[in-house]
C-alpha atoms as a PDB file:
ATOM      1  CA  MET A   1       0.000   0.000   0.000  1.00  0.00           C
ATOM      2  CA  SER A   2       2.778   2.472   0.787  1.00  0.00           C
ATOM      3  CA  ARG A   3       5.700   2.335  -1.581  1.00  0.00           C
ATOM      4  CA  ILE A   4       6.180   6.052  -0.998  1.00  0.00           C
ATOM      5  CA  GLY A   5       6.739   5.494   2.732  1.00  0.00           C
ATOM      6  CA  LYS A   6       9.633   3.117   2.088  1.00  0.00           C
ATOM      7  CA  ALA A   7      11.601   5.676   0.055  1.00  0.00           C
ATOM      8  CA  PRO A   8      14.312   7.471   2.069  1.00  0.00           C
ATOM      9  CA  ILE A   9      14.477  11.270   2.177  1.00  0.00           C
ATOM     10  CA  GLU A  10      17.876  12.656   1.163  1.00  0.00           C
ATOM     11  CA  LEU A  11      18.705  15.848   3.069  1.00  0.00           C
ATOM     12  CA  PRO A  12      20.495  18.679   1.240  1.00  0.00           C
ATOM     13  CA  GLU A  13      23.623  20.162   2.863  1.00  0.00           C
ATOM     14  CA  ASN A  14      21.891  23.362   4.015  1.00  0.00           C
ATOM     15  CA  VAL A  15      18.912  21.624   5.712  1.00  0.00           C
ATOM     16  CA  ASN A  16      18.968  20.430   9.339  1.00  0.00           C
ATOM     17  CA  VAL A  17      16.445  18.085  10.959  1.00  0.00           C
ATOM     18  CA  THR A  18      15.790  17.506  14.665  1.00  0.00           C
ATOM     19  CA  ILE A  19      13.501  14.755  15.950  1.00  0.00           C
ATOM     20  CA  ASN A  20      11.812  14.995  19.388  1.00  0.00           C
ATOM     21  CA  LYS A  21       9.600  11.973  20.139  1.00  0.00           C
ATOM     22  CA  SER A  22       6.694  12.574  17.738  1.00  0.00           C
ATOM     23  CA  THR A  23       7.727  15.988  16.365  1.00  0.00           C
ATOM     24  CA  VAL A  24       9.983  16.585  13.370  1.00  0.00           C
ATOM     25  CA  ASN A  25      11.562  20.044  12.981  1.00  0.00           C
ATOM     26  CA  VAL A  26      13.153  21.014   9.667  1.00  0.00           C
ATOM     27  CA  LYS A  27      15.313  24.142   9.350  1.00  0.00           C
ATOM     28  CA  GLY A  28      16.741  25.516   6.123  1.00  0.00           C
ATOM     29  CA  PRO A  29      17.753  28.726   4.357  1.00  0.00           C
ATOM     30  CA  LYS A  30      14.125  29.828   3.700  1.00  0.00           C
ATOM     31  CA  GLY A  31      12.768  29.158   7.207  1.00  0.00           C
ATOM     32  CA  GLU A  32      11.708  26.536   9.708  1.00  0.00           C
ATOM     33  CA  LEU A  33       8.778  24.082   9.780  1.00  0.00           C
ATOM     34  CA  SER A  34       7.614  21.449  12.266  1.00  0.00           C
ATOM     35  CA  GLN A  35       5.202  18.533  11.983  1.00  0.00           C
ATOM     36  CA  GLU A  36       3.592  16.299  14.590  1.00  0.00           C
ATOM     37  CA  ILE A  37       3.689  12.703  13.371  1.00  0.00           C
ATOM     38  CA  ASN A  38       1.759   9.596  14.354  1.00  0.00           C
ATOM     39  CA  PRO A  39       3.332   8.252  17.589  1.00  0.00           C
ATOM     40  CA  ASP A  40       3.222   4.701  16.154  1.00  0.00           C
ATOM     41  CA  LEU A  41       5.734   5.637  13.437  1.00  0.00           C
ATOM     42  CA  THR A  42       9.451   6.127  13.994  1.00  0.00           C
ATOM     43  CA  VAL A  43      11.699   8.556  12.132  1.00  0.00           C
ATOM     44  CA  LYS A  44      15.434   7.842  12.009  1.00  0.00           C
ATOM     45  CA  LEU A  45      18.217  10.152  10.854  1.00  0.00           C
ATOM     46  CA  GLU A  46      21.192   8.238   9.410  1.00  0.00           C
ATOM     47  CA  ASP A  47      23.979  10.312   7.776  1.00  0.00           C
ATOM     48  CA  ARG A  48      21.924  12.973   5.918  1.00  0.00           C
ATOM     49  CA  THR A  49      19.080  10.493   5.176  1.00  0.00           C
ATOM     50  CA  LEU A  50      15.676  10.361   6.901  1.00  0.00           C
ATOM     51  CA  ILE A  51      13.870   7.026   7.109  1.00  0.00           C
ATOM     52  CA  VAL A  52      10.251   6.639   8.257  1.00  0.00           C
ATOM     53  CA  GLU A  53       9.370   3.178   9.626  1.00  0.00           C
ATOM     54  CA  ARG A  54       6.042   1.598  10.572  1.00  0.00           C
ATOM     55  CA  PRO A  55       5.543  -0.988  13.330  1.00  0.00           C
ATOM     56  CA  THR A  56       3.094  -3.373  11.587  1.00  0.00           C
ATOM     57  CA  GLU A  57       1.510  -4.103   8.211  1.00  0.00           C
ATOM     58  CA  GLN A  58      -1.933  -2.891   9.342  1.00  0.00           C
ATOM     59  CA  LYS A  59      -3.793  -0.755   6.835  1.00  0.00           C
ATOM     60  CA  ARG A  60      -3.795   2.318   9.098  1.00  0.00           C
ATOM     61  CA  HIS A  61      -0.029   2.059   9.646  1.00  0.00           C
ATOM     62  CA  LYS A  62       0.592   1.685   5.906  1.00  0.00           C
ATOM     63  CA  ALA A  63      -1.542   4.735   5.148  1.00  0.00           C
ATOM     64  CA  ALA A  64       0.097   6.879   7.839  1.00  0.00           C
ATOM     65  CA  HIS A  65       3.548   5.703   6.701  1.00  0.00           C
ATOM     66  CA  GLY A  66       3.189   7.179   3.221  1.00  0.00           C
ATOM     67  CA  LEU A  67       1.400  10.297   4.471  1.00  0.00           C
ATOM     68  CA  TYR A  68       4.009  11.340   7.015  1.00  0.00           C
ATOM     69  CA  ARG A  69       6.918  10.517   4.717  1.00  0.00           C
ATOM     70  CA  SER A  70       5.368  12.842   2.093  1.00  0.00           C
ATOM     71  CA  LEU A  71       4.717  15.587   4.665  1.00  0.00           C
ATOM     72  CA  ILE A  72       8.335  15.475   5.878  1.00  0.00           C
ATOM     73  CA  ASN A  73       9.637  15.450   2.297  1.00  0.00           C
ATOM     74  CA  ASN A  74       7.451  18.493   1.468  1.00  0.00           C
ATOM     75  CA  MET A  75       8.900  20.308   4.494  1.00  0.00           C
ATOM     76  CA  VAL A  76      12.475  19.561   3.363  1.00  0.00           C
ATOM     77  CA  ILE A  77      11.762  20.855  -0.158  1.00  0.00           C
ATOM     78  CA  GLY A  78       9.898  23.892   1.242  1.00  0.00           C
ATOM     79  CA  VAL A  79      12.680  25.122   3.531  1.00  0.00           C
ATOM     80  CA  GLU A  80      15.279  24.603   0.797  1.00  0.00           C
ATOM     81  CA  LYS A  81      13.526  25.849  -2.385  1.00  0.00           C
ATOM     82  CA  GLY A  82      10.041  27.022  -1.379  1.00  0.00           C
ATOM     83  CA  TYR A  83       6.734  26.648  -3.227  1.00  0.00           C
ATOM     84  CA  GLN A  84       4.833  28.975  -5.518  1.00  0.00           C
ATOM     85  CA  HIS A  85       1.559  29.117  -7.429  1.00  0.00           C
ATOM     86  CA  LYS A  86       0.831  31.552 -10.242  1.00  0.00           C
ATOM     87  CA  LEU A  87      -2.770  32.554 -10.896  1.00  0.00           C
ATOM     88  CA  GLU A  88      -3.971  34.295 -14.040  1.00  0.00           C
ATOM     89  CA  LEU A  89      -6.966  36.663 -13.944  1.00  0.00           C
ATOM     90  CA  VAL A  90      -8.801  36.347 -17.283  1.00  0.00           C
ATOM     91  CA  GLY A  91     -11.555  38.879 -17.892  1.00  0.00           C
ATOM     92  CA  VAL A  92     -12.190  42.482 -18.876  1.00  0.00           C
ATOM     93  CA  GLY A  93     -11.298  44.825 -16.007  1.00  0.00           C
ATOM     94  CA  TYR A  94      -9.925  42.098 -13.733  1.00  0.00           C
ATOM     95  CA  LYS A  95      -7.132  43.581 -11.581  1.00  0.00           C
ATOM     96  CA  ALA A  96      -4.974  42.662  -8.615  1.00  0.00           C
ATOM     97  CA  SER A  97      -2.756  44.661  -6.271  1.00  0.00           C
ATOM     98  CA  VAL A  98      -0.833  43.876  -3.101  1.00  0.00           C
ATOM     99  CA  GLN A  99      -0.219  46.228  -0.151  1.00  0.00           C
ATOM    100  CA  GLY A 100       1.830  44.453   2.521  1.00  0.00           C
ATOM    101  CA  ASN A 101      -0.109  41.309   3.373  1.00  0.00           C
ATOM    102  CA  LEU A 102      -3.420  42.528   1.900  1.00  0.00           C
ATOM    103  CA  LEU A 103      -4.390  41.317  -1.579  1.00  0.00           C
ATOM    104  CA  GLU A 104      -6.988  43.417  -3.405  1.00  0.00           C
ATOM    105  CA  LEU A 105      -8.824  41.753  -6.311  1.00  0.00           C
ATOM    106  CA  SER A 106     -11.277  43.267  -8.796  1.00  0.00           C
ATOM    107  CA  LEU A 107     -13.015  40.294 -10.388  1.00  0.00           C
ATOM    108  CA  GLY A 108     -16.047  41.814 -12.091  1.00  0.00           C
ATOM    109  CA  TYR A 109     -18.214  42.082  -8.995  1.00  0.00           C
ATOM    110  CA  SER A 110     -19.709  45.396  -7.846  1.00  0.00           C
ATOM    111  CA  HIS A 111     -17.079  45.536  -5.082  1.00  0.00           C
ATOM    112  CA  SER A 112     -13.375  44.797  -4.639  1.00  0.00           C
ATOM    113  CA  ILE A 113     -12.372  41.691  -2.716  1.00  0.00           C
ATOM    114  CA  TYR A 114      -9.761  42.131   0.043  1.00  0.00           C
ATOM    115  CA  LEU A 115      -7.919  39.009   1.176  1.00  0.00           C
ATOM    116  CA  ALA A 116      -5.650  39.152   4.257  1.00  0.00           C
ATOM    117  CA  LEU A 117      -2.687  36.832   3.763  1.00  0.00           C
ATOM    118  CA  PRO A 118      -0.891  35.071   6.628  1.00  0.00           C
ATOM    119  CA  PRO A 119       2.648  36.314   7.377  1.00  0.00           C
ATOM    120  CA  GLU A 120       4.202  33.017   6.181  1.00  0.00           C
ATOM    121  CA  VAL A 121       3.012  33.699   2.620  1.00  0.00           C
ATOM    122  CA  LYS A 122       4.202  36.388   0.204  1.00  0.00           C
ATOM    123  CA  ALA A 123       2.110  37.574  -2.743  1.00  0.00           C
ATOM    124  CA  THR A 124       3.016  39.674  -5.774  1.00  0.00           C
ATOM    125  CA  ALA A 125       0.812  41.021  -8.558  1.00  0.00           C
ATOM    126  CA  GLU A 126       2.113  41.747 -12.061  1.00  0.00           C
ATOM    127  CA  THR A 127       0.211  43.506 -14.824  1.00  0.00           C
ATOM    128  CA  GLU A 128       1.729  43.844 -18.286  1.00  0.00           C
ATOM    129  CA  LYS A 129       0.007  45.822 -20.996  1.00  0.00           C
ATOM    130  CA  GLY A 130      -1.898  43.527 -23.355  1.00  0.00           C
ATOM    131  CA  LYS A 131      -1.646  40.518 -21.010  1.00  0.00           C
ATOM    132  CA  ASN A 132      -3.768  39.188 -18.170  1.00  0.00           C
ATOM    133  CA  PRO A 133      -2.776  40.106 -14.591  1.00  0.00           C
ATOM    134  CA  VAL A 134      -0.788  37.393 -12.779  1.00  0.00           C
ATOM    135  CA  VAL A 135      -0.805  36.871  -8.998  1.00  0.00           C
ATOM    136  CA  THR A 136       2.099  34.866  -7.545  1.00  0.00           C
ATOM    137  CA  ILE A 137       1.750  33.184  -4.132  1.00  0.00           C
ATOM    138  CA  GLU A 138       5.027  32.056  -2.501  1.00  0.00           C
ATOM    139  CA  GLY A 139       5.900  30.348   0.773  1.00  0.00           C
ATOM    140  CA  ILE A 140       7.639  27.400   2.415  1.00  0.00           C
ATOM    141  CA  ASP A 141       4.513  25.488   3.507  1.00  0.00           C
ATOM    142  CA  LYS A 142       3.135  23.553   0.514  1.00  0.00           C
ATOM    143  CA  GLN A 143      -0.298  23.036   2.058  1.00  0.00           C
ATOM    144  CA  LEU A 144      -0.743  26.705   3.000  1.00  0.00           C
ATOM    145  CA  VAL A 145       0.402  28.027  -0.392  1.00  0.00           C
ATOM    146  CA  GLY A 146      -1.934  25.624  -2.210  1.00  0.00           C
ATOM    147  CA  GLN A 147      -4.856  26.425   0.071  1.00  0.00           C
ATOM    148  CA  ILE A 148      -4.521  30.186  -0.474  1.00  0.00           C
ATOM    149  CA  ALA A 149      -4.192  29.721  -4.242  1.00  0.00           C
ATOM    150  CA  ALA A 150      -7.318  27.535  -4.255  1.00  0.00           C
ATOM    151  CA  LYS A 151      -9.191  30.142  -2.171  1.00  0.00           C
ATOM    152  CA  ILE A 152      -8.323  32.896  -4.666  1.00  0.00           C
ATOM    153  CA  LYS A 153      -9.327  30.616  -7.544  1.00  0.00           C
ATOM    154  CA  SER A 154     -12.690  29.899  -5.882  1.00  0.00           C
ATOM    155  CA  LEU A 155     -13.550  33.618  -5.720  1.00  0.00           C
ATOM    156  CA  ARG A 156     -14.275  33.596  -9.486  1.00  0.00           C
ATOM    157  CA  PRO A 157     -14.240  30.059 -10.972  1.00  0.00           C
ATOM    158  CA  VAL A 158     -13.526  29.790 -14.693  1.00  0.00           C
ATOM    159  CA  GLU A 159     -16.726  29.605 -16.700  1.00  0.00           C
ATOM    160  CA  PRO A 160     -16.691  27.304 -19.764  1.00  0.00           C
ATOM    161  CA  TYR A 161     -18.282  29.610 -22.380  1.00  0.00           C
ATOM    162  CA  LYS A 162     -15.991  32.635 -22.496  1.00  0.00           C
ATOM    163  CA  GLY A 163     -13.183  31.258 -20.324  1.00  0.00           C
ATOM    164  CA  LYS A 164     -13.360  34.169 -17.865  1.00  0.00           C
ATOM    165  CA  GLY A 165     -12.268  33.733 -14.273  1.00  0.00           C
ATOM    166  CA  VAL A 166      -9.219  32.941 -12.131  1.00  0.00           C
ATOM    167  CA  ARG A 167      -7.069  30.036 -13.297  1.00  0.00           C
ATOM    168  CA  TYR A 168      -3.623  28.625 -12.652  1.00  0.00           C
ATOM    169  CA  LEU A 169      -1.058  29.922 -15.139  1.00  0.00           C
ATOM    170  CA  GLY A 170      -0.981  27.490 -18.061  1.00  0.00           C
ATOM    171  CA  GLU A 171      -4.160  25.659 -16.987  1.00  0.00           C
ATOM    172  CA  TYR A 172      -6.216  24.331 -19.897  1.00  0.00           C
ATOM    173  CA  VAL A 173      -9.915  25.235 -19.758  1.00  0.00           C
ATOM    174  CA  ARG A 174     -12.262  23.132 -21.834  1.00  0.00           C
ATOM    175  CA  ARG A 175     -14.621  25.452 -23.683  1.00  0.00           C
ATOM    176  CA  LYS A 176     -18.256  24.789 -24.575  1.00  0.00           C
ATOM    177  CA  ALA A 177     -20.063  25.929 -27.708  1.00  0.00           C
ATOM    178  CA  GLY A 178     -22.635  28.631 -27.089  1.00  0.00           C
ATOM    179  CA  LYS A 179     -26.178  28.853 -28.446  1.00  0.00           C
ATOM    180  CA  THR A 180     -26.629  28.865 -32.189  1.00  0.00           C
ATOM    181  CA  ALA A 181     -28.809  31.501 -33.825  1.00  0.00           C
ATOM    182  CA  ALA A 182     -32.387  30.491 -34.790  1.00  0.00           C
ATOM    183  CA  LYS A 183     -33.061  30.161 -38.530  1.00  0.00           C
END
């Protein structure tokens, strides 16, 4: 069930890991993250390699094995390189601007939408003439960056007829044919 859990996690030179009972702390050049893990599982650090082990072959242990190995691996990648999502605002008059940790979006509603971002996440908004505005969300926590990007995307989902709305940069939107004129 968990082939992912069996794979070891290679630690880069600039990343340090400390293990305290059921807590794993990862520190790197971009920041520090910690994760509580299932107390049944054990995490071992052997010369720059992390290994997650499970006690039995029960289904719940197999599932938790792969989950926590992936969470720890995401933390290692996050503190070393970081994560980012780019969102494209497609539509006439759609705009975005960032002031500190406040993201202001104009998405065709009668009012602007203000979204307060957590301090762990950094957002930038770029607008080039003749192109759609692009909002970039960056951070070290993969789950948090993805959740904020999904929240922004849900504010104006892409509609299938004209393709207007908020989408990930490069996302393909399947278009539908509109009504045909009566003869």
